[in-house]
Structures are given as structure tokens and as C-alpha cells.
């Protein structure tokens, strides 16, 4: 029998070993999901909403256990694991409040004996290949609206967050969702590949651009709904009129929170020359206050790098930047001892010949570049193949809106960063992906639009 070993990235210790799925078990689960879908679609929305309400209550009741599991398998500091779970609750509330209205039939015309309406039936059987960095957020962004819309779900959590994925599945079943309606697949890439060989109606993936491309190629012969939520190289610009200290504190948090392992982490910063030096000073002072150490300590802010190979990426970006003239203002190295730990790293005198300003870092590392003004900043911010988030720090709202309108990004920020709201869609431009989650649009994305032409006899 295939197995999956789970290690603690903060200590290197083996946590547990689980039985894994194989091609045969994946096919069996897919067939069960297909058979269960019509019956699940007929379950009244009121009953489904009650199940999600029970799921929410169970998350609250077990929050400490769930947070401890997340910290143990991902290396997220325990305070941030609790934050993720507490932050999930308003998202659940949004889906509970908005789902029924989002998928309700729309009556768009009635006259001359003709009635026209738009229906929102479910896609059918949906595959969700999810991410490890925010497994509760990212997983439930798909799981909850997909189930409420009437889909059955084949859910493959990341192999780096499998215990959390099993918790999510267990709590859904305990809330009344039938076992065949939501099924968890355990394993790595080979299990994901087997899942993509099944007859599916939708594939929803969150992860790297490279894996997203492989998924797109794998399902190219199927006419199904494909959504890819991929990475970013998220830029921020600090104008000369910004509150420099507030901007530095906000952006340091945006760059280093979750140990920089977020698709919307601040990954590059452009600062007007007039405020560049004080900004860097405030930024460095803020980073110096971020505590790194035992991830089970509530005071710890910088946790472990979840995937050990990412340490090589960070080392390579620092070496490349130094070779091309960058200055390492702090960090720039791994920490000794067990586990995957990297020192918070700030680079200045950077430019766009350096990988750290071009390629996704996904770690506690940031480059800060001096610019002459708005035009240069805008050109550099848009000089990327990604387009997830971007933002402006300034006291001038008019200037901010003018610049944000020209940014090639799915999400734009004014005087804030690294923020997600359930009321707003989450989408990307270019290599940051296709499709969206969240908002009422992110509920409807799990349905297919059906046109009804009804002539009175």
C-alpha cells in the first residue's frame, strides 16, 4: 500500500505516516461522487446551509486542536494558525448569507407571452487540488460554495497540509455532508495526476504557475471548467507624500507575514527617492522586531519554510542579487539547527536584472528599489508576467486611483496590502491564473448558466 510521510518543517521530525490513495482508489471515489451528485443537487439549499452552519460551529469548538495541527505540519507560527481559523469564520458567514441569492433563478423578462429566466445549476463533479500555505482559507474558498451550489467534491489537499485537509473533510461529514459528496484524496503529485484522469466537470487548483500549466495540459482534451489560482510577484509603490513610517510597518508585515509564503505577499517595493532612506530605516527597524523561533510560542512571528527545496530558491535569489550589485541589509542566509528556517532578508540597490525582483520568492525576502517618480514606478510594477495584487501608498486618493487603474493586477490596494475580503473577487492577470473565487461571482463560478425560454400556451 502506498503511504504518505508527513514531516514537521520546523523541526524535521516525522509527524505520522498515512495510507495514500492510488489510481484505483481515486477512480472508485470519482465514481461514487458521480453517482451521488444528482441526489445532492436536489437537497434543498436551506438544508445545505444548516450543514455549513454546523461546520462553522465545529471549527470554533475545535479551534485549538486544528491550529496545533496546522502549525505542526506547515510550520506556521501558532498565533498565525489561530488567525487563519478565526479569519475563516467571516468567510463562512459571507457564503451563508449570499449563497442562496447568488444561485437563485433570475427572471429577466416577462411579456408578450414569453418568460425568460437564467438558472444556475451546479457544474457536477468538481476536483479541488488545494494549497498548503493557507489550507483553511484556500480550501474552503472552493469547498463551501461548491457544495452549496450542489456539486460533489473530490478534494486533494496538498501533501504538505494533508492532516488539515482530513480535518476539514471530517468536520464536513460530522456536519451532515454525506461521505460520497465530499471525499478527501491523500497523496502527492501522482494522486493529483490520477484525479485529472477522471470524468470531471470542473477543476479548481491553487498553487504554482508550473503546476498550473501541467494541470492545464493534462485536462486540455476535456471540455470542463478550469480555474487556476497561481502565484504573484506583488509590487507596492511608496510615493513621496506617503506616511513613511506607517507604510514601512504595513509593508514589512505584508512581506514577512506567514514567513512570506503567500501568493499575495509583498514581493517587491518601489520607493520615491525623496523618502527612500527613511523608509528603509523604518522598514529594517520593523523587521528587526519580528521574532523568529519556536513556532508553538505565541510570540513567534517568523515560522518555518514549509517546503525544504524553497530554501535553495531563496539562497539562489540572494546570491544572484549580490552578484549584480545588491546590498544585503539583513538576513540573507539559512538558520542553523533542525528544520527549514531562513532569516528575514532585506535587499537594497536592487533592479530588474535580478531574480529577486522578477521571480516569485515565497519566503521572508524582499527587494526595495529607489524610483524617481510615478511613471518609473508604474512601468516597473507592470514589468512582470504576473498580475495578482499591487498597491500604492500615498495621501493623495486621486493619484492613487489614477495609478491603480493602470496596474495590471486582479486586486489593487490603497494604503494597505496582503488583504483578502470575501466580498471581493480574487483573481489574477497573466501568469497569476484564470478564473476567480470569493464574492458572489465566486459562488456562481461553481454553476453553469442555463437559459430558459418559456412561452405561455
Coordinates of C-alpha atoms in Angstrom, one line a residue:
X1 CA 0.0 0.0 0.0
X2 CA 1.3 3.5 -0.8
X3 CA 1.9 5.8 2.1
X4 CA 2.5 9.5 2.7
X5 CA 5.0 10.6 5.3
X6 CA 4.3 13.9 7.0
X7 CA 7.2 15.9 8.5
X8 CA 7.3 18.9 10.8
X9 CA 9.2 21.6 8.8
X10 CA 10.0 23.5 11.9
X11 CA 11.9 20.5 13.5
X12 CA 12.4 18.0 10.7
X13 CA 10.7 15.3 12.8
X14 CA 8.4 12.7 11.3
X15 CA 4.8 13.5 12.4
X16 CA 3.0 10.5 11.0
X17 CA 2.6 8.2 8.0
X18 CA -0.8 7.8 6.3
X19 CA -2.2 5.3 3.8
X20 CA -2.3 7.1 0.5
X21 CA -4.6 6.8 -2.5
X22 CA -3.7 5.2 -5.7
X23 CA -5.2 5.2 -9.2
X24 CA -7.7 2.5 -8.3
X25 CA -9.0 4.3 -5.2
X26 CA -9.2 7.6 -7.0
X27 CA -11.3 6.1 -9.7
X28 CA -13.6 4.5 -7.1
X29 CA -14.1 7.7 -5.2
X30 CA -14.7 9.6 -8.5
X31 CA -17.4 7.1 -9.5
X32 CA -19.1 7.5 -6.0
X33 CA -19.0 11.2 -6.4
X34 CA -20.6 11.0 -9.8
X35 CA -23.4 8.7 -8.6
X36 CA -24.1 10.9 -5.6
X37 CA -24.2 14.3 -7.4
X38 CA -27.8 14.3 -8.7
X39 CA -29.2 13.5 -5.2
X40 CA -27.0 16.1 -3.6
X41 CA -28.2 18.7 -6.1
X42 CA -31.8 18.0 -5.1
X43 CA -31.1 18.6 -1.4
X44 CA -32.7 22.0 -0.5
X45 CA -30.4 24.9 -0.1
X46 CA -31.8 25.5 3.4
X47 CA -30.6 22.1 4.4
X48 CA -27.1 22.6 2.9
X49 CA -26.8 26.0 4.7
X50 CA -27.6 24.3 8.0
X51 CA -24.8 21.8 7.4
X52 CA -22.3 24.6 6.8
X53 CA -23.5 26.4 9.9
X54 CA -22.8 23.2 11.9
X55 CA -19.3 23.0 10.2
X56 CA -18.6 26.5 11.4
X57 CA -19.6 25.6 14.9
X58 CA -17.3 22.6 14.9
X59 CA -14.4 24.8 13.7
X60 CA -14.9 27.1 16.6
X61 CA -15.2 24.2 19.1
X62 CA -12.0 22.5 17.9
X63 CA -10.0 25.6 17.0
X64 CA -7.1 24.9 19.3
X65 CA -6.6 21.4 18.0
X66 CA -7.0 22.5 14.4
X67 CA -4.5 25.3 14.9
X68 CA -1.9 23.0 16.5
X69 CA -2.2 20.5 13.6
X70 CA -1.7 23.3 11.1
X71 CA 1.4 24.6 12.9
X72 CA 2.8 21.1 13.2
X73 CA 2.5 20.1 9.5
X74 CA 3.0 23.5 7.8
X75 CA 5.4 25.3 10.3
X76 CA 3.1 28.3 10.6
X77 CA 3.5 30.2 13.9
X78 CA 0.7 29.2 16.2
X79 CA -0.7 32.7 16.5
X80 CA -1.0 32.9 12.7
X81 CA -2.6 29.4 12.6
X82 CA -5.2 30.7 15.1
X83 CA -5.6 33.9 12.9
X84 CA -6.3 31.8 9.8
X85 CA -9.0 29.8 11.6
X86 CA -10.6 32.9 13.1
X87 CA -10.3 34.7 9.8
X88 CA -12.2 31.8 8.1
X89 CA -15.3 32.5 10.2
X90 CA -16.3 35.7 8.4
X91 CA -15.8 34.0 5.0
X92 CA -18.1 31.2 6.1
X93 CA -20.6 33.8 7.2
X94 CA -20.4 35.5 3.8
X95 CA -21.2 32.3 2.0
X96 CA -24.0 31.5 4.4
X97 CA -25.5 35.0 3.8
X98 CA -25.0 35.2 0.0
X99 CA -25.2 31.7 -1.5
X100 CA -28.9 31.3 -1.8
X101 CA -29.3 34.6 -3.6
X102 CA -26.3 34.1 -5.8
X103 CA -27.6 30.8 -7.3
X104 CA -31.3 31.7 -7.3
X105 CA -33.0 31.8 -10.7
X106 CA -33.0 35.3 -12.3
X107 CA -36.3 36.3 -14.0
X108 CA -35.1 38.8 -16.7
X109 CA -38.2 39.3 -18.9
X110 CA -41.9 38.6 -18.9
X111 CA -44.0 39.9 -21.7
X112 CA -45.8 39.1 -24.9
X113 CA -46.5 35.6 -23.7
X114 CA -42.8 34.9 -23.3
X115 CA -41.0 34.5 -19.9
X116 CA -37.2 34.4 -19.8
X117 CA -35.1 33.3 -16.9
X118 CA -31.5 32.4 -16.1
X119 CA -30.8 29.3 -14.0
X120 CA -27.6 28.4 -12.1
X121 CA -27.4 24.6 -11.9
X122 CA -24.3 23.0 -10.5
X123 CA -21.3 22.1 -12.6
X124 CA -21.5 18.5 -11.4
X125 CA -18.4 16.7 -10.0
X126 CA -15.6 19.2 -9.0
X127 CA -12.0 18.5 -8.3
X128 CA -10.2 20.8 -5.9
X129 CA -6.4 20.5 -5.8
X130 CA -5.6 22.8 -3.0
X131 CA -2.6 24.6 -1.4
X132 CA -0.7 24.2 1.8
X133 CA 0.1 27.8 2.8
X134 CA -3.4 28.8 3.8
X135 CA -5.2 25.4 3.6
X136 CA -8.3 26.5 5.5
X137 CA -8.8 29.7 3.5
X138 CA -7.9 28.3 0.1
X139 CA -9.7 25.0 0.6
X140 CA -12.9 26.5 1.9
X141 CA -13.0 29.2 -0.8
X142 CA -13.8 26.2 -3.1
X143 CA -15.3 23.6 -0.8
X144 CA -18.1 25.6 0.7
X145 CA -19.6 27.4 -2.4
X146 CA -19.1 24.2 -4.5
X147 CA -21.1 22.2 -2.0
X148 CA -23.8 24.9 -1.5
X149 CA -24.2 25.1 -5.3
X150 CA -25.0 21.4 -5.5
X151 CA -21.7 19.9 -6.6
X152 CA -19.9 16.8 -5.3
X153 CA -16.3 17.3 -4.4
X154 CA -13.1 15.4 -4.9
X155 CA -10.7 17.3 -2.6
X156 CA -6.9 16.7 -2.7
X157 CA -5.2 18.8 -0.1
X158 CA -1.5 19.5 -0.6
X159 CA 0.7 16.7 0.7
X160 CA 2.2 19.3 3.0
X161 CA -1.2 20.0 4.6
X162 CA -2.9 16.6 4.5
X163 CA -3.8 16.4 8.2
X164 CA -5.6 19.7 7.9
X165 CA -7.4 18.5 4.8
X166 CA -8.5 15.4 6.6
X167 CA -9.8 17.6 9.5
X168 CA -11.8 19.7 7.0
X169 CA -13.3 16.6 5.5
X170 CA -14.0 15.1 8.9
X171 CA -15.8 18.2 10.1
X172 CA -17.9 18.4 6.9
X173 CA -19.0 14.8 7.4
X174 CA -19.8 15.4 11.0
X175 CA -21.9 18.4 9.9
X176 CA -24.1 16.2 7.7
X177 CA -22.4 16.3 4.3
X178 CA -22.5 12.7 3.0
X179 CA -19.2 10.8 2.6
X180 CA -19.7 10.4 -1.1
X181 CA -20.4 14.1 -1.6
X182 CA -17.1 15.3 -0.2
X183 CA -14.1 12.9 -0.4
X184 CA -10.5 13.6 0.6
X185 CA -7.7 12.2 -1.6
X186 CA -4.4 11.6 0.2
X187 CA -1.1 11.7 -1.7
X188 CA 1.3 13.7 -3.8
X189 CA 1.5 14.6 -7.4
X190 CA 0.7 11.1 -8.6
X191 CA -2.6 11.2 -6.9
X192 CA -3.4 14.6 -8.4
X193 CA -2.5 13.2 -11.8
X194 CA -4.8 10.2 -11.3
X195 CA -7.6 12.6 -10.3
X196 CA -7.2 14.5 -13.5
X197 CA -7.8 11.3 -15.5
X198 CA -11.4 11.0 -14.1
X199 CA -14.5 12.4 -15.8
X200 CA -14.9 15.8 -14.1
X201 CA -17.0 18.9 -14.7
X202 CA -14.6 21.4 -13.0
X203 CA -11.0 21.6 -11.8
X204 CA -10.0 24.2 -9.3
X205 CA -6.3 24.4 -8.5
X206 CA -4.3 26.8 -6.2
X207 CA -0.6 26.6 -6.4
X208 CA 2.5 27.4 -8.5
X209 CA 2.4 28.5 -12.1
X210 CA 4.4 25.5 -13.2
X211 CA 2.0 23.0 -11.7
X212 CA -1.0 25.1 -13.1
X213 CA 0.4 24.7 -16.6
X214 CA 0.8 20.9 -16.1
X215 CA -2.8 20.7 -15.0
X216 CA -4.0 22.8 -18.0
X217 CA -2.2 20.4 -20.3
X218 CA -3.5 17.3 -18.5
X219 CA -7.2 18.4 -19.0
X220 CA -6.7 20.0 -22.4
X221 CA -8.7 17.2 -24.1
X222 CA -11.7 17.7 -21.8
X223 CA -14.3 20.4 -22.1
X224 CA -14.6 21.3 -18.4
X225 CA -14.4 24.4 -16.2
X226 CA -10.8 25.1 -15.3
X227 CA -9.7 27.6 -12.7
X228 CA -6.1 28.2 -11.8
X229 CA -5.2 30.4 -8.9
X230 CA -1.4 30.8 -9.3
X231 CA 1.4 32.9 -7.9
X232 CA 2.4 36.5 -8.0
X233 CA 5.3 38.9 -7.8
X234 CA 3.3 41.5 -6.0
X235 CA 4.6 45.1 -6.2
X236 CA 4.0 48.1 -4.0
X237 CA 4.9 51.8 -4.5
X238 CA 5.5 54.4 -1.8
X239 CA 5.0 57.9 -3.1
X240 CA 6.8 60.9 -1.8
X241 CA 3.7 62.1 0.1
X242 CA 3.1 58.8 1.9
X243 CA 3.2 58.4 5.7
X244 CA 6.6 56.7 5.5
X245 CA 6.6 55.1 8.9
X246 CA 3.1 53.7 8.5
X247 CA 3.9 52.5 5.0
X248 CA 7.1 50.8 6.2
X249 CA 5.4 49.0 9.0
X250 CA 2.5 47.9 6.8
X251 CA 4.7 46.6 4.0
X252 CA 7.1 44.8 6.3
X253 CA 4.2 42.9 7.7
X254 CA 2.9 42.3 4.1
X255 CA 6.3 40.9 3.1
X256 CA 7.0 38.7 6.1
X257 CA 3.7 37.5 7.4
X258 CA 3.2 33.7 7.1
X259 CA 7.0 33.7 6.6
X260 CA 6.4 35.3 3.2
X261 CA 4.7 32.2 1.9
X262 CA 1.6 33.8 0.5
X263 CA 0.6 34.3 -3.2
X264 CA -0.3 37.9 -2.3
X265 CA 2.8 38.6 -0.1
X266 CA 4.5 41.9 -0.9
X267 CA 7.4 40.7 -3.1
X268 CA 9.0 44.0 -4.4
X269 CA 8.8 47.6 -3.2
X270 CA 9.4 50.8 -5.1
X271 CA 10.0 53.9 -3.1
X272 CA 10.3 57.5 -4.2
X273 CA 13.8 58.9 -3.9
X274 CA 12.6 61.7 -1.6
X275 CA 11.6 59.3 1.1
X276 CA 13.7 56.2 0.3
X277 CA 16.3 56.4 3.1
X278 CA 13.8 57.0 6.0
X279 CA 11.5 54.3 4.5
X280 CA 14.3 51.8 4.5
X281 CA 15.3 52.7 8.1
X282 CA 11.7 52.2 9.3
X283 CA 11.4 49.0 7.3
X284 CA 14.6 47.5 8.8
X285 CA 13.6 48.5 12.3
X286 CA 10.2 46.8 11.9
X287 CA 11.7 43.6 10.5
X288 CA 14.2 43.5 13.4
X289 CA 11.3 43.3 15.8
X290 CA 9.9 40.2 14.2
X291 CA 10.6 37.3 16.5
X292 CA 11.8 34.0 14.9
X293 CA 12.0 30.7 16.8
X294 CA 9.7 28.1 18.3
X295 CA 6.5 28.1 16.1
X296 CA 4.5 26.8 19.1
X297 CA 5.3 30.0 21.0
X298 CA 2.5 32.6 20.5
X299 CA 5.2 35.4 20.4
X300 CA 6.9 33.9 17.3
X301 CA 6.2 35.8 14.1
X302 CA 8.6 34.2 11.5
X303 CA 8.0 30.5 11.1
X304 CA 9.4 27.6 9.1
X305 CA 9.8 27.3 5.3
X306 CA 7.2 24.6 4.6
X307 CA 9.0 23.0 1.6
X308 CA 12.7 22.4 2.1
X309 CA 13.5 22.9 -1.7
X310 CA 12.4 26.5 -1.3
X311 CA 15.5 27.2 0.8
X312 CA 17.6 26.7 -2.4
X313 CA 15.4 29.2 -4.3
X314 CA 16.0 31.8 -1.6
X315 CA 19.7 31.2 -1.5
X316 CA 19.9 31.5 -5.2
X317 CA 18.0 34.8 -5.3
X318 CA 20.2 36.3 -2.7
X319 CA 23.4 35.1 -4.4
X320 CA 22.2 36.4 -7.8
X321 CA 21.2 39.8 -6.3
X322 CA 24.6 40.2 -4.5
X323 CA 26.5 39.3 -7.7
X324 CA 24.6 42.0 -9.6
X325 CA 25.2 44.8 -7.0
X326 CA 22.5 44.4 -4.4
X327 CA 23.2 45.1 -0.7
X328 CA 22.0 42.7 1.9
X329 CA 20.7 44.9 4.7
X330 CA 19.7 42.0 7.0
X331 CA 19.4 38.2 6.8
X332 CA 20.3 36.5 3.5
X333 CA 21.0 33.1 4.9
X334 CA 19.6 29.9 6.4
X335 CA 19.5 29.5 10.2
X336 CA 21.5 26.6 11.8
X337 CA 19.8 23.7 13.5
X338 CA 16.9 21.4 12.6
X339 CA 14.0 22.4 10.4
X340 CA 13.7 24.7 7.5
X341 CA 14.4 28.2 8.8
X342 CA 15.5 31.3 6.8
X343 CA 16.4 34.7 8.3
X344 CA 14.2 37.6 7.3
X345 CA 16.1 39.2 4.4
X346 CA 16.0 42.8 3.1
X347 CA 17.9 43.8 -0.1
X348 CA 18.5 47.3 -1.4
X349 CA 20.2 48.6 -4.5
X350 CA 18.2 46.1 -6.5
X351 CA 17.0 46.3 -10.1
X352 CA 15.1 44.2 -12.6
X353 CA 18.1 42.3 -13.8
X354 CA 17.9 40.4 -10.5
X355 CA 15.7 37.3 -10.0
X356 CA 14.5 38.6 -6.6
X357 CA 12.7 41.4 -8.5
X358 CA 11.4 39.1 -11.3
X359 CA 10.6 35.6 -10.0
X360 CA 8.4 34.6 -7.1
X361 CA 10.3 34.2 -3.8
X362 CA 7.7 32.7 -1.5
X363 CA 9.8 33.3 1.6
X364 CA 10.9 36.1 4.0
X365 CA 12.8 38.1 1.5
X366 CA 12.2 41.5 -0.1
X367 CA 13.9 43.8 -2.5
X368 CA 13.4 47.6 -2.2
X369 CA 14.2 49.8 -5.2
X370 CA 14.5 53.6 -5.4
X371 CA 12.5 55.3 -8.2
X372 CA 12.3 58.9 -9.5
X373 CA 8.5 59.2 -9.6
X374 CA 5.1 57.8 -10.6
X375 CA 6.0 57.0 -14.2
X376 CA 9.0 54.9 -13.4
X377 CA 7.2 53.1 -10.6
X378 CA 4.3 52.3 -12.8
X379 CA 6.5 50.9 -15.5
X380 CA 8.4 48.7 -13.1
X381 CA 5.3 47.5 -11.3
X382 CA 3.8 46.3 -14.6
X383 CA 7.2 44.8 -15.8
X384 CA 6.2 41.3 -14.9
X385 CA 4.5 38.2 -16.2
X386 CA 2.4 38.0 -13.1
X387 CA -0.6 40.1 -12.1
X388 CA -2.1 39.2 -8.8
X389 CA -2.0 42.2 -6.4
X390 CA -0.4 45.6 -6.5
X391 CA -0.7 48.8 -4.4
X392 CA 0.0 52.4 -3.8
X393 CA 0.9 54.2 -0.5
X394 CA 0.1 57.9 -0.7
X395 CA -2.1 60.6 1.0
X396 CA -3.5 61.6 -2.4
X397 CA -6.5 59.4 -3.3
X398 CA -6.9 60.9 -6.8
X399 CA -3.3 60.0 -7.6
X400 CA -3.7 56.6 -6.1
X401 CA -6.8 55.8 -8.2
X402 CA -5.2 57.0 -11.4
X403 CA -2.2 54.7 -10.8
X404 CA -4.3 51.8 -9.7
X405 CA -6.4 52.0 -12.8
X406 CA -3.2 51.4 -14.8
X407 CA -1.9 48.4 -12.8
X408 CA -2.2 45.0 -14.5
X409 CA -3.5 43.1 -11.4
X410 CA -6.6 41.4 -10.3
X411 CA -6.5 43.2 -6.9
X412 CA -5.3 46.7 -6.2
X413 CA -4.7 48.4 -2.8
X414 CA -4.5 51.9 -1.5
X415 CA -2.5 52.3 1.8
X416 CA -2.9 48.6 2.5
X417 CA -1.6 45.2 1.3
X418 CA -1.8 41.5 1.6
X419 CA -5.5 41.7 2.2
X420 CA -8.4 39.5 1.1
X421 CA -12.1 40.1 1.5
X422 CA -14.9 37.6 1.0
X423 CA -17.0 40.4 -0.6
X424 CA -14.4 41.0 -3.4
X425 CA -13.4 38.6 -6.1
X426 CA -9.9 37.0 -6.0
X427 CA -8.5 36.8 -9.5
X428 CA -5.3 37.2 -11.4
X429 CA -3.9 38.6 -14.7
X430 CA -1.3 36.8 -16.9
X431 CA 0.6 34.0 -15.2
X432 CA -1.3 34.6 -11.9
X433 CA -4.1 32.5 -13.3
X434 CA -7.5 32.3 -14.8
X435 CA -10.9 32.4 -13.1
X436 CA -11.8 33.6 -9.6
X437 CA -13.1 32.7 -6.2
X438 CA -14.8 34.7 -3.4
X439 CA -17.6 37.3 -3.8
X440 CA -21.0 36.4 -5.3
X441 CA -19.1 35.8 -8.6
X442 CA -17.0 33.2 -6.8
X443 CA -20.2 31.4 -5.7
X444 CA -21.6 31.4 -9.2
X445 CA -18.4 30.1 -10.7
X446 CA -19.4 26.7 -9.4
X447 CA -22.6 26.8 -11.5
X448 CA -23.2 26.7 -15.2
X449 CA -25.5 29.4 -16.7
X450 CA -28.7 27.9 -18.2
X451 CA -31.1 30.0 -20.3
X452 CA -34.9 29.3 -20.0
X453 CA -37.3 30.4 -22.8
X454 CA -40.9 29.9 -21.6
X455 CA -43.8 30.6 -24.0
X456 CA -47.2 30.7 -22.5
X457 CA -49.6 28.2 -24.3

